[in-house]
CSV table of C-alpha atoms in Angstrom, one decimal:
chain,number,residue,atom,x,y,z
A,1,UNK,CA,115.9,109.5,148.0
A,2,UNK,CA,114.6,108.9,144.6
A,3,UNK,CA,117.6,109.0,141.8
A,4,UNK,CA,117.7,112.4,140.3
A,5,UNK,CA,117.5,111.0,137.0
A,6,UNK,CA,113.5,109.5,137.8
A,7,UNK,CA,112.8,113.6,138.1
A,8,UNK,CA,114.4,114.5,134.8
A,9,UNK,CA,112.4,111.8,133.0
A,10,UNK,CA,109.2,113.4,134.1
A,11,UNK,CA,110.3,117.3,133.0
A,12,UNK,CA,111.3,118.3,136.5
A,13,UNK,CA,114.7,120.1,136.4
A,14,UNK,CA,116.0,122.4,139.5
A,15,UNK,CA,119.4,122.9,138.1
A,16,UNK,CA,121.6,122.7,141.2
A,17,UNK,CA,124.7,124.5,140.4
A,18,UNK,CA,127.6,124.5,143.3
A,19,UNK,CA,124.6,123.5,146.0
A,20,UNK,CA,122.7,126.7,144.4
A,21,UNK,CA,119.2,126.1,142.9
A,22,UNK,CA,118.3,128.2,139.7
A,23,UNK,CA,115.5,127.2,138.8
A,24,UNK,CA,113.2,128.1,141.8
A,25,UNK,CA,109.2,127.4,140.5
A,26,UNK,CA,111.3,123.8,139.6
A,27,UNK,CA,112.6,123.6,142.7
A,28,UNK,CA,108.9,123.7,144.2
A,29,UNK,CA,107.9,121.4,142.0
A,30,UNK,CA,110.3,118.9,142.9
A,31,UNK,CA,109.6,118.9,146.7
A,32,UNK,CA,106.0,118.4,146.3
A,33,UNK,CA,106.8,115.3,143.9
A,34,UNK,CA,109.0,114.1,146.6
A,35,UNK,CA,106.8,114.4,149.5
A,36,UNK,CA,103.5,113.2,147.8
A,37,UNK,CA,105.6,110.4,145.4
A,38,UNK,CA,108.2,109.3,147.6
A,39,UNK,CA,107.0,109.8,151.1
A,40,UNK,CA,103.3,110.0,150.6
A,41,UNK,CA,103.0,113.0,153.0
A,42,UNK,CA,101.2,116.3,152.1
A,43,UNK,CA,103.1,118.8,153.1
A,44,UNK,CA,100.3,120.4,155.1
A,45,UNK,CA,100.2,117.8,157.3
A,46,UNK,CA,103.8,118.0,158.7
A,47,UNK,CA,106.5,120.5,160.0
A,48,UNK,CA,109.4,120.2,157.4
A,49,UNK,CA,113.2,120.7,158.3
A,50,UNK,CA,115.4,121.5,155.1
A,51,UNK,CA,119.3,121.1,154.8
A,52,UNK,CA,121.0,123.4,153.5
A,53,UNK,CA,124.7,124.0,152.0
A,54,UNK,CA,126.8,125.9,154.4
A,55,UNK,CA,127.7,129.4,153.2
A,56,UNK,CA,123.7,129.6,151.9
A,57,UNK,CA,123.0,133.5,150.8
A,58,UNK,CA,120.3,135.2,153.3
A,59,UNK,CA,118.3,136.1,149.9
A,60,UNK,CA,118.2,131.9,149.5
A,61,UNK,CA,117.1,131.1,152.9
A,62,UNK,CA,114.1,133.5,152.8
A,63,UNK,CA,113.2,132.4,149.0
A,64,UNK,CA,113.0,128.5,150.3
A,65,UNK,CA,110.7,129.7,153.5
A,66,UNK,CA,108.1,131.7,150.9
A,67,UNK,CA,108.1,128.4,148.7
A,68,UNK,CA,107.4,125.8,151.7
A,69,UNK,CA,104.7,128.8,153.8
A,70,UNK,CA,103.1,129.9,150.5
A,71,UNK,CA,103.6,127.1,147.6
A,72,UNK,CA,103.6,124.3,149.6
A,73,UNK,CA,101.3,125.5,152.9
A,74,UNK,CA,103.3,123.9,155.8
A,75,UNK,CA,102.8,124.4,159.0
A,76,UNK,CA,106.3,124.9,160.2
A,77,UNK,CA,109.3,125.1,158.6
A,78,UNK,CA,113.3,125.3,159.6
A,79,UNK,CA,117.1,124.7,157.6
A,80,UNK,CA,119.5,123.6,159.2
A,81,UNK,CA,123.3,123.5,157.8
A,82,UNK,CA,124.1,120.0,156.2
A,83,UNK,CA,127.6,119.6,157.4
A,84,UNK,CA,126.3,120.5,161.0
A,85,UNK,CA,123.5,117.5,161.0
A,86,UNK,CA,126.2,114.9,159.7
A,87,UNK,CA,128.1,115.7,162.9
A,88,UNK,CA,124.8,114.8,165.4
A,89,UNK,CA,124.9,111.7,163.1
A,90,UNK,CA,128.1,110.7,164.6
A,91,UNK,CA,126.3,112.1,168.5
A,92,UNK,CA,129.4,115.1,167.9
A,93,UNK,CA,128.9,118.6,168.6
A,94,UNK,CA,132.5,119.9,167.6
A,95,UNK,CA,134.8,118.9,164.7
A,96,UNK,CA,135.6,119.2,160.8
A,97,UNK,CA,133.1,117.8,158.3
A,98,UNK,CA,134.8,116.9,154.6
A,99,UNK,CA,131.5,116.7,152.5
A,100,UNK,CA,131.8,115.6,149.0
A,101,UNK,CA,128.7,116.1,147.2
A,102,UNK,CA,127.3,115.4,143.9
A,103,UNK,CA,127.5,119.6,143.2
A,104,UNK,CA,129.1,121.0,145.9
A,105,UNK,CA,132.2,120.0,147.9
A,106,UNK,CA,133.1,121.7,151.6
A,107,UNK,CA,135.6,121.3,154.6
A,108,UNK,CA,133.3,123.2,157.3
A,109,UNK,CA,134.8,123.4,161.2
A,110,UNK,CA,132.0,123.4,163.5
A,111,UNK,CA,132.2,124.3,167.2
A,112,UNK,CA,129.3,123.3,169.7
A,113,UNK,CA,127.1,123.0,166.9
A,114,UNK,CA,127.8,126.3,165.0
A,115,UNK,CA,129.5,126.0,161.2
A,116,UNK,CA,132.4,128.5,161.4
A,117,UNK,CA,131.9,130.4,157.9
A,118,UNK,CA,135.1,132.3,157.8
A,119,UNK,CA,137.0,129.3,158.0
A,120,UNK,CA,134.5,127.0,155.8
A,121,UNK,CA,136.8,125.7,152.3
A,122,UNK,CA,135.0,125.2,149.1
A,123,UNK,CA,136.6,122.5,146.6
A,124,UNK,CA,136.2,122.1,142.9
A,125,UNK,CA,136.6,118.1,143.8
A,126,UNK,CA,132.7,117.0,143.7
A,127,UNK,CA,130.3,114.0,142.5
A,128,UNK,CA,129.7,115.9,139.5
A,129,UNK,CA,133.1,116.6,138.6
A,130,UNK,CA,134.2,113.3,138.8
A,131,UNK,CA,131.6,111.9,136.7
A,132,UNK,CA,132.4,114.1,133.9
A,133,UNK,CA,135.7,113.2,133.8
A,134,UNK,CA,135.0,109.9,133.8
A,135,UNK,CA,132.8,110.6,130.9
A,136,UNK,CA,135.6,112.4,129.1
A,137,UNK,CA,137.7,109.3,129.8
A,138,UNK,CA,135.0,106.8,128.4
A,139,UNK,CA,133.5,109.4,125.6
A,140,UNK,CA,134.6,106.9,122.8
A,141,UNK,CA,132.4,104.1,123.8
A,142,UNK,CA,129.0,106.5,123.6
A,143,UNK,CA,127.8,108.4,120.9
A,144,UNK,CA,127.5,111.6,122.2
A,145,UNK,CA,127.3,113.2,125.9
A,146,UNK,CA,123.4,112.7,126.4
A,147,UNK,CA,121.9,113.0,129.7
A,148,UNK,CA,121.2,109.4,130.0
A,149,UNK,CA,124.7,108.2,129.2
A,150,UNK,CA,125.6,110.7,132.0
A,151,UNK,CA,123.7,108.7,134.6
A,152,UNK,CA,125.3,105.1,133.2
A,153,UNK,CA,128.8,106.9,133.8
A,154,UNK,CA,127.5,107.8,137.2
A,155,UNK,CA,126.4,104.7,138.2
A,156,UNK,CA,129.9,103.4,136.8
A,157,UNK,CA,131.4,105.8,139.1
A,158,UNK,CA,128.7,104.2,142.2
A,159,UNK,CA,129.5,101.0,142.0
A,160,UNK,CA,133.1,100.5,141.0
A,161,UNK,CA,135.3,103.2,141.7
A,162,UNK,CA,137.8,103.2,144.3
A,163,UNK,CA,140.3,105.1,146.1
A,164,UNK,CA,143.8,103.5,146.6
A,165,UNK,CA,145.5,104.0,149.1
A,166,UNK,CA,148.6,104.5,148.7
A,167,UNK,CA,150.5,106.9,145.9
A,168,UNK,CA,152.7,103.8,144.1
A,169,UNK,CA,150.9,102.3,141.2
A,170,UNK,CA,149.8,99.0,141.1
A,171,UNK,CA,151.9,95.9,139.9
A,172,UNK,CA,149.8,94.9,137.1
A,173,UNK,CA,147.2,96.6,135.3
A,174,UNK,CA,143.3,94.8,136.2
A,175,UNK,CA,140.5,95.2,133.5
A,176,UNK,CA,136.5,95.1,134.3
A,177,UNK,CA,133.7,94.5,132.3
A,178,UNK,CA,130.7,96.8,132.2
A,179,UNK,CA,127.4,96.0,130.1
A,180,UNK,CA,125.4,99.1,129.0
A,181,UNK,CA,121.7,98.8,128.4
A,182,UNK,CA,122.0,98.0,125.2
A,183,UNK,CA,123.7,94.8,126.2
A,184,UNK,CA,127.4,96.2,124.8
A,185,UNK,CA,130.2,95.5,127.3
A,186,UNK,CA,132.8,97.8,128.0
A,187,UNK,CA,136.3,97.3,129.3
A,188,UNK,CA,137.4,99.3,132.4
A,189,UNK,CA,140.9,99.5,133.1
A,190,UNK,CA,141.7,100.0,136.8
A,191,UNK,CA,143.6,103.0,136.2
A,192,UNK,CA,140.3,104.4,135.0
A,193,UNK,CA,138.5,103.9,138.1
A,194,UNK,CA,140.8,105.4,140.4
A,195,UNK,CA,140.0,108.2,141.6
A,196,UNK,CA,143.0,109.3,144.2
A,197,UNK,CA,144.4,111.6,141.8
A,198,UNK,CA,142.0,113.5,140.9
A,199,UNK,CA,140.9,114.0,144.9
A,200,UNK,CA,144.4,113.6,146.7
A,201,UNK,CA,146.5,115.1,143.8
A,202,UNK,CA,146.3,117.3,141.2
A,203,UNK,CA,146.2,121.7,141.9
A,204,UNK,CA,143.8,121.8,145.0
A,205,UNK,CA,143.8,118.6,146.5
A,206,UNK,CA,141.2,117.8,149.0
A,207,UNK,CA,143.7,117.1,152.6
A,208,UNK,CA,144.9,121.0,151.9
A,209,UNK,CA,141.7,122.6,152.2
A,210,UNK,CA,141.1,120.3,156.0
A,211,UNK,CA,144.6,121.4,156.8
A,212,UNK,CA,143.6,125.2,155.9
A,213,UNK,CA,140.3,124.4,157.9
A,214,UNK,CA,142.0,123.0,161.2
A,215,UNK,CA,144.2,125.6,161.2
A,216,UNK,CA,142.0,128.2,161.9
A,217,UNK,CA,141.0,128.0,164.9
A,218,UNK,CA,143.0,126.9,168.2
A,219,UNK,CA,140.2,124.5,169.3
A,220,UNK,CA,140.2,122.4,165.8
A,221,UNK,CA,143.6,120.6,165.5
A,222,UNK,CA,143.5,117.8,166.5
A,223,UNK,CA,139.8,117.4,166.7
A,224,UNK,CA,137.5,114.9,165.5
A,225,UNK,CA,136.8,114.7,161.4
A,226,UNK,CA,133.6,113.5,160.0
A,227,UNK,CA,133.3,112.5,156.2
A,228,UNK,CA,129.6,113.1,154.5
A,229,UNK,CA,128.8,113.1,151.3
A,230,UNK,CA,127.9,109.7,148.3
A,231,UNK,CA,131.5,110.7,147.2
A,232,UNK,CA,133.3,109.8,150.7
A,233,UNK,CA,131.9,106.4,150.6
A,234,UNK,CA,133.7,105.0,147.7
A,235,UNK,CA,136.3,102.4,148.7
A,236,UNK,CA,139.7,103.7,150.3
A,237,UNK,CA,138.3,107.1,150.7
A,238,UNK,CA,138.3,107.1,154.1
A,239,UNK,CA,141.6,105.6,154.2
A,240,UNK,CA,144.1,107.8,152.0
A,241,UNK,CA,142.4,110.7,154.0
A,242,UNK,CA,143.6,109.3,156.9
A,243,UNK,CA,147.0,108.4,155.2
A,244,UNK,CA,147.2,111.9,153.6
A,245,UNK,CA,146.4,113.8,157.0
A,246,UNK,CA,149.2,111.7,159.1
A,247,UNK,CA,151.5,112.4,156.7
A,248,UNK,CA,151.2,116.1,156.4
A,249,UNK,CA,150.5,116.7,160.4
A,250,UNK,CA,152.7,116.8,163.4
A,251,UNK,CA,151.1,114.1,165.6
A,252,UNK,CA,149.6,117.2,168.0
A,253,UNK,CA,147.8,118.0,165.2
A,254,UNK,CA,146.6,114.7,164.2
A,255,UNK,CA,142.8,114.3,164.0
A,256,UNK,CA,141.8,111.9,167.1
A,257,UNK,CA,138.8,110.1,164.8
A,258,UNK,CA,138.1,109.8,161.2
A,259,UNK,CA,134.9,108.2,160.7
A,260,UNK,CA,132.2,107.6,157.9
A,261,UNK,CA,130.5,104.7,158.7
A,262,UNK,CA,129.2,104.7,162.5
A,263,UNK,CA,125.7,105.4,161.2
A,264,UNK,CA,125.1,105.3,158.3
A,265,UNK,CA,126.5,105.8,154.3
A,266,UNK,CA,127.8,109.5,153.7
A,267,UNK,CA,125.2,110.5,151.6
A,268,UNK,CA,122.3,110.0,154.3
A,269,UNK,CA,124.1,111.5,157.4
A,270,UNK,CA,122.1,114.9,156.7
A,271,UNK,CA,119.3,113.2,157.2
A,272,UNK,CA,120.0,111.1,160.2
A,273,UNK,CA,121.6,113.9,162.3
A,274,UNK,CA,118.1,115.8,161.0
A,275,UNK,CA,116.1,113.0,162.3
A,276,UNK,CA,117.7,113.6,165.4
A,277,UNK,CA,117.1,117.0,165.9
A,278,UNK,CA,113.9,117.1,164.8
A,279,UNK,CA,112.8,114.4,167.5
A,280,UNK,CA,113.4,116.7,170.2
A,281,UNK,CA,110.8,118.4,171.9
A,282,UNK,CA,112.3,121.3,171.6
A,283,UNK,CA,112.6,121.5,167.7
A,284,UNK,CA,109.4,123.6,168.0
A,285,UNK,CA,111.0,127.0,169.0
A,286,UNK,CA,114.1,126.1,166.5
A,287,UNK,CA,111.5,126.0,163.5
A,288,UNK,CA,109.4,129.0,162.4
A,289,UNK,CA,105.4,128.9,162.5
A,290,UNK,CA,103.1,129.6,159.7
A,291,UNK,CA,101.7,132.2,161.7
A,292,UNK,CA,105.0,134.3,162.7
A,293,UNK,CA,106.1,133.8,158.9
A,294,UNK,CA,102.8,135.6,158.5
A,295,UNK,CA,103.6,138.1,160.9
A,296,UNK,CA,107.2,138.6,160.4
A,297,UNK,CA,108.0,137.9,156.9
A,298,UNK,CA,110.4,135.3,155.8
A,299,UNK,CA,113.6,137.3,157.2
A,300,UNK,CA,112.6,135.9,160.4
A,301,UNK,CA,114.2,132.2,159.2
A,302,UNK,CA,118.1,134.4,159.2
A,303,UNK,CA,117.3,136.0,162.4
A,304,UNK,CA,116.4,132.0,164.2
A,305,UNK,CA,119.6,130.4,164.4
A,306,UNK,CA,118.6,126.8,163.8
A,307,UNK,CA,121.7,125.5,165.0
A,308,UNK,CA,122.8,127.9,167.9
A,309,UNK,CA,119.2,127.2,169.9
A,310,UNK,CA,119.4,123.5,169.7
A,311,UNK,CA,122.9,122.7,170.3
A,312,UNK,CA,122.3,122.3,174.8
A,313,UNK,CA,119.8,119.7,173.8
A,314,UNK,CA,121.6,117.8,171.2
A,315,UNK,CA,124.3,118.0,174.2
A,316,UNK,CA,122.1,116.9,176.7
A,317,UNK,CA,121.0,114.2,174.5
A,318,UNK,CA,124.7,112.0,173.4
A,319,UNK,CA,125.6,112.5,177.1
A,320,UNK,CA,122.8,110.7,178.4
A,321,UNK,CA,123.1,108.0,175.6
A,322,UNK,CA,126.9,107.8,176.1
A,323,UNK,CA,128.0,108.6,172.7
């Protein structure tokens, strides 16, 4: 995935807001740079499968089929839900998925391969969020809040924040050194780059919205919880969730695995539970032709449920495997 910042360079701008696009002719642009940059594909060629955030607006699903039939000319075309497709990364059908994206943050209970969206809990805790009050916190040692000095506080955020994980403060203080581009070095305290409060503490902290999720519905306590998201793979994430959940639950309740790492970094289990699904040979009749979008119109991709038709084969396939 090519760093965001590469397509605001060159004048391309979707302007994701809360895992909404606003910008939709930017949008387009954007995938085609993607697939004939990055992947050197044309999108003629190939069937595409796009993720999508749980909760998406019917009026959205059918605006991203017209772009990919009509501006883009593929041949077949399919969404699936994101937190759904980090689930089949793990080779689970059934569980809660904490995703903590860069714009939008979710606790989504899935059940045999279906997102649950009456019990699905949105967070204000995201990438984004984080960054910018990193920013706030680090203001005095850029001149103003430019884009680029938004993407050096992200990458300070990438590479060397943390989670602790527990709630005491540290015995003594530690300091970091940073170097900007301009070859000035910074001081980080430690303090600075924790980032526990901010997710564990505060108002809405994250563990209440998984206890609100697991709660509604007799088949989720105690079920399996699956982290996605760049955001869940900073150091001692994993590990005050855990810490956090143990201490709020009665051990019935107590999720039976926590896991971010079988597979792969949080921020590409989309992709690899997508890989999966679209490797079966019956992805066909889960996707939507060029022809029936012709015939049907692009309410056809809300009346398919992506999800619901694939879920006996992504079945069939862990147990066979033995995951």
């Amino acid at each position: 995935q090519a760093p965001e910042s590469e397509y605001r360079s060159s004048g391309i701008n979707a302007e994701y807001g809360g895992g909404r696009i606003d910008l939709w002719d930017c949008a387009q642009e954007m995938w085609l740079e993607m697939l004939r940059r990055d992947l050197s594909v044309e999108p003629g060629d190939h069937a595409v499968l796009l993720t999508e955030s749980p909760g998406e607006e019917a009026r959205d699903r059918e605006r991203k089929a017209e772009l990919f039939f009509e501006g883009l000319d593929v041949p077949r075309f399919s969404l699936a839900t994101q937190s759904v497709l980090s689930l089949y990364a793990d080779g689970m059908t059934s569980g809660i998925v904490v995703d903590v994206g860069e714009g939008h943050s979710t606790v989504v209970p899935v059940l045999q391969g279906v997102a649950i969206p009456s019990a699905i809990e949105y967070s204000r805790i995201t990438g984004e969020s984080l960054t910018f009050n990193l920013l706030s916190t680090l203001k005095h040692s850029f001149n103003h809040q430019s884009s680029v000095h938004r993407d050096i506080v992200n990458h300070i955020k990438d590479k060397l924040s943390y989670v602790s994980a527990s709630v005491a403060p540290t015995a003594a203080e530690q300091i970091c050194h940073y170097t900007l581009p301009d070859s000035t070095v910074i001081p980080l305290h430690q303090k600075t780059l924790n980032l526990a409060n901010q997710i564990f503490g505060g108002r809405e902290p994250l563990q209440e919205s998984v206890l609100r999720a697991m709660s509604s519905h007799e088949n989720l306590p105690g079920c399996n919880i699956s982290l996605s998201g760049g955001t869940t793979d900073c150091p001692g994430f994993r590990q005050r969730m855990c810490r956090e959940l143990r201490t709020a639950l009665p051990a019935e309740y107590r999720p039976s695995n926590l896991t971010n790492s079988k597979v792969a970094l949080g921020m590409y289990r989309s992709w690899v539970g997508g890989s999966v699904l679209t490797s079966l040979s019956s992805f066909a009749r889960m996707s939507i032709s060029k022809d029936e979008y012709q015939e049907y119109g692009p309410g056809l991709i809300n009346r398919r449920c992506v999800m619901e038709q694939g879920y006996d084969d992504i079945y069939a396939l862990y147990s066979l495997s033995g995951a």
